[in-house]
Coordinates of C-alpha atoms in Angstrom, one line a residue:
X1 CA -0.1 0.0 0.1
X2 CA 2.8 2.4 0.8
X3 CA 4.7 1.5 -2.2
X4 CA 1.7 2.5 -4.5
X5 CA 1.3 5.6 -2.7
X6 CA 4.9 6.4 -3.3
X7 CA 4.8 5.4 -6.9
X8 CA 1.6 7.2 -7.2
X9 CA 2.8 10.6 -5.5
X10 CA 6.5 10.5 -7.6
X11 CA 4.4 10.1 -10.9
X12 CA 1.9 12.6 -10.5
X13 CA 5.0 14.9 -9.4
X14 CA 7.1 14.4 -12.5
X15 CA 9.6 12.6 -10.8
X16 CA 10.9 9.3 -11.2
X17 CA 10.6 6.8 -8.4
X18 CA 14.2 6.0 -9.1
X19 CA 17.0 8.6 -7.6
X20 CA 19.7 9.9 -9.3
X21 CA 22.8 7.9 -9.6
X22 CA 24.9 10.2 -6.8
X23 CA 22.5 9.2 -4.6
X24 CA 20.5 5.7 -5.8
X25 CA 22.8 4.0 -3.0
X26 CA 24.8 5.1 -0.2
X27 CA 27.7 3.0 0.9
X28 CA 28.2 2.3 4.6
X29 CA 30.4 0.5 6.7
X30 CA 29.0 -2.6 9.3
X31 CA 31.5 -1.3 12.3
X32 CA 29.4 -1.4 15.4
X33 CA 30.7 2.1 17.1
X34 CA 30.1 5.5 16.1
X35 CA 33.6 7.3 15.6
X36 CA 32.6 9.2 19.2
X37 CA 33.0 6.2 22.2
X38 CA 30.4 7.9 24.4
X39 CA 27.8 7.1 21.7
X40 CA 25.9 4.4 20.8
X41 CA 24.1 2.5 18.0
X42 CA 21.2 0.3 17.6
X43 CA 18.9 -0.7 14.6
X44 CA 15.2 -1.6 15.0
X45 CA 12.5 -2.6 12.5
X46 CA 9.1 -1.7 13.0
X47 CA 7.4 -1.2 9.6
X48 CA 7.5 2.0 7.3
X49 CA 10.5 3.7 8.2
X50 CA 9.1 6.9 8.0
X51 CA 7.4 7.2 10.7
X52 CA 9.9 5.1 13.1
X53 CA 12.8 7.7 12.0
X54 CA 10.4 10.7 12.3
X55 CA 9.7 9.6 16.0
X56 CA 13.1 8.6 17.1
X57 CA 14.8 12.1 15.7
X58 CA 12.5 13.9 18.2
X59 CA 13.7 11.9 21.5
X60 CA 16.1 13.8 23.8
X61 CA 19.2 11.8 23.8
X62 CA 19.2 10.8 20.0
X63 CA 21.6 12.3 18.2
X64 CA 20.3 11.0 14.9
X65 CA 18.2 8.5 13.2
X66 CA 18.5 7.1 9.8
X67 CA 16.3 5.4 7.2
X68 CA 17.7 2.2 5.5
X69 CA 17.8 -1.4 5.4
X70 CA 19.4 -4.5 7.5
X71 CA 18.9 -8.2 7.7
X72 CA 18.9 -9.2 4.3
X73 CA 21.9 -10.8 2.0
X74 CA 22.2 -8.1 -1.0
X75 CA 24.4 -5.7 -1.1
X76 CA 24.1 -2.0 -1.5
X77 CA 20.1 -2.7 -2.1
X78 CA 17.7 -0.3 -3.4
X79 CA 14.5 0.7 -2.2
X80 CA 12.6 -1.3 -5.2
X81 CA 14.6 -4.3 -4.7
X82 CA 13.7 -4.4 -1.1
X83 CA 10.1 -3.8 -2.0
X84 CA 10.2 -6.9 -3.7
X85 CA 10.7 -9.2 -0.4
X86 CA 13.6 -10.9 -2.2
X87 CA 16.6 -9.2 -1.0
X88 CA 15.5 -10.2 2.9
X89 CA 16.5 -7.1 3.8
X90 CA 13.8 -5.0 6.5
X91 CA 13.1 -1.3 6.6
X92 CA 14.9 -0.3 9.6
X93 CA 16.0 2.7 11.4
X94 CA 19.5 3.1 12.8
X95 CA 19.5 5.1 15.9
X96 CA 22.8 6.7 17.4
X97 CA 22.1 8.0 20.6
X98 CA 23.7 9.4 24.2
X99 CA 23.4 6.4 26.5
X100 CA 23.8 9.2 30.0
X101 CA 20.6 10.5 27.9
X102 CA 18.3 7.9 26.8
X103 CA 19.2 4.3 28.2
X104 CA 18.8 1.2 25.4
X105 CA 15.5 0.0 27.8
X106 CA 14.0 3.4 26.8
X107 CA 14.9 2.9 23.0
X108 CA 12.8 -0.6 23.4
X109 CA 9.9 0.8 25.0
X110 CA 9.4 3.9 22.5
X111 CA 9.7 0.9 19.6
X112 CA 7.0 -1.0 20.9
X113 CA 4.8 2.1 20.9
X114 CA 5.5 2.9 17.3
X115 CA 4.4 -0.7 16.1
X116 CA 2.1 -3.7 17.0
X117 CA 4.4 -6.2 17.7
X118 CA 2.4 -9.3 17.3
X119 CA 1.9 -8.9 13.7
X120 CA 3.9 -11.1 11.6
X121 CA 5.3 -9.9 8.1
X122 CA 3.0 -6.4 8.2
X123 CA 2.5 -3.5 9.8
X124 CA -1.4 -2.7 8.9
X125 CA -1.5 -2.7 4.9
X126 CA 2.0 -2.3 4.7
X127 CA 2.7 -6.3 4.2
X128 CA 5.9 -8.2 3.6
X129 CA 9.0 -9.5 5.1
X130 CA 10.4 -5.8 4.2
X131 CA 8.1 -4.7 7.3
X132 CA 9.1 -7.2 9.8
X133 CA 9.0 -6.2 13.5
X134 CA 12.9 -6.8 14.3
X135 CA 15.6 -5.7 16.8
X136 CA 19.5 -6.2 15.6
X137 CA 21.2 -6.5 18.7
X138 CA 25.1 -5.8 18.7
X139 CA 26.0 -7.8 21.9
X140 CA 24.5 -10.3 24.5
X141 CA 23.3 -7.4 27.2
X142 CA 21.2 -5.9 24.2
X143 CA 19.8 -9.4 23.3
X144 CA 19.0 -10.0 26.7
X145 CA 17.2 -6.9 27.2
X146 CA 15.5 -7.1 24.3
X147 CA 14.1 -10.8 25.3
X148 CA 13.1 -9.3 28.6
X149 CA 11.0 -6.8 27.2
X150 CA 9.2 -8.8 24.8
X151 CA 8.7 -11.3 27.7
X152 CA 7.5 -8.5 29.6
X153 CA 4.9 -7.5 27.0
X154 CA 3.5 -10.9 26.6
X155 CA 2.9 -11.5 30.3
X156 CA 1.0 -8.1 30.1
X157 CA -1.8 -9.0 28.4
X158 CA -1.5 -5.9 26.5
X159 CA -2.0 -7.7 23.0
X160 CA -4.5 -10.3 22.3
X161 CA -1.8 -12.5 20.9
X162 CA 2.0 -13.0 21.5
X163 CA 4.8 -10.7 20.2
X164 CA 6.4 -12.5 17.1
X165 CA 9.5 -9.6 17.0
X166 CA 12.3 -11.1 15.5
X167 CA 15.6 -10.5 17.8
X168 CA 18.8 -11.0 15.3
X169 CA 22.4 -10.2 15.7
X170 CA 23.4 -6.8 13.8
X171 CA 25.5 -7.5 10.5
X172 CA 25.5 -4.5 8.1
X173 CA 23.2 -1.3 7.8
X174 CA 22.6 0.5 4.1
X175 CA 21.2 3.9 4.5
X176 CA 18.1 4.2 2.3
X177 CA 18.2 7.0 -0.3
X178 CA 18.3 10.3 0.2
X179 CA 14.6 11.0 -0.5
X180 CA 13.5 8.8 2.5
X181 CA 15.2 10.6 4.8
X182 CA 12.9 13.1 6.7
X183 CA 10.5 11.8 4.1
X184 CA 7.3 12.9 6.4
X185 CA 8.7 16.3 7.5
X186 CA 9.3 17.2 3.6
X187 CA 5.9 15.6 2.5
X188 CA 3.4 15.3 5.2
X189 CA 0.4 16.3 2.9
X190 CA 1.0 13.2 0.7
X191 CA -2.1 10.6 0.8
X192 CA -0.1 7.8 2.8
X193 CA 1.8 10.4 5.1
X194 CA -1.4 12.2 6.6
X195 CA -3.5 9.5 6.9
X196 CA -0.8 6.8 8.3
X197 CA 2.3 8.3 9.4
X198 CA 0.7 11.6 10.6
X199 CA -1.5 10.4 13.2
X200 CA 0.9 7.8 14.6
X201 CA 3.3 10.9 15.1
X202 CA 1.1 12.8 17.0
X203 CA 0.4 9.9 19.1
X204 CA 3.6 9.5 19.8
X205 CA 4.2 13.0 20.6
X206 CA 1.4 13.1 23.1
X207 CA 2.5 10.2 25.1
X208 CA 6.2 10.7 25.1
X209 CA 5.7 14.8 25.8
X210 CA 4.0 14.2 28.6
X211 CA 6.8 11.8 30.0
X212 CA 9.4 14.4 29.1
X213 CA 11.2 12.6 26.8
X214 CA 11.0 14.8 23.4
X215 CA 14.1 17.5 22.5
X216 CA 12.4 21.4 23.5
X217 CA 12.7 22.8 19.9
X218 CA 13.0 19.9 17.3
X219 CA 13.6 20.8 13.7
X220 CA 13.5 18.4 10.8

């Protein structure tokens, strides 16, 4: 469904859905540490990355959140290739954060708030393994805390069915094409963004603003 809206929007606006050669795919490393050793990174997949990225970027303690792909077998995947479901990648967001300002457990709380982790290989009308719920851990502590968070959700009775979020070791993150970065803020009035992404973001803002977790002045 999201793919249809994106193709329709880009067609009607006169632009190709394929990015130029300069930004079609962006190479990245699979290093597990950022240059600043005081920062940490985690990669989450929770359905459409437009929504997940825009929300995590508003959190106090998050340096940046970048939309991309992870968990697949094909190097340098494009959006169109990932949308086929044949590359094995999930739409994900790589979050770089200050652990002294926001904890991994808090990030997990936000992650589970933003999507339904009981839906297997889909989020609403976005269907396919590329929309799967997944946590890519970088060490055993993260793996353990992710499993504990899932166990707590299952025991809470919050959902009528069990959580199906995948917990997988991190291998490599491929940033998505440039036009995906900050996509919602550039295109809030497109059909998919106004009908699906916007309401989720407003729900997120209401909830986490009340908890005092949001940046005081966020500029996308």
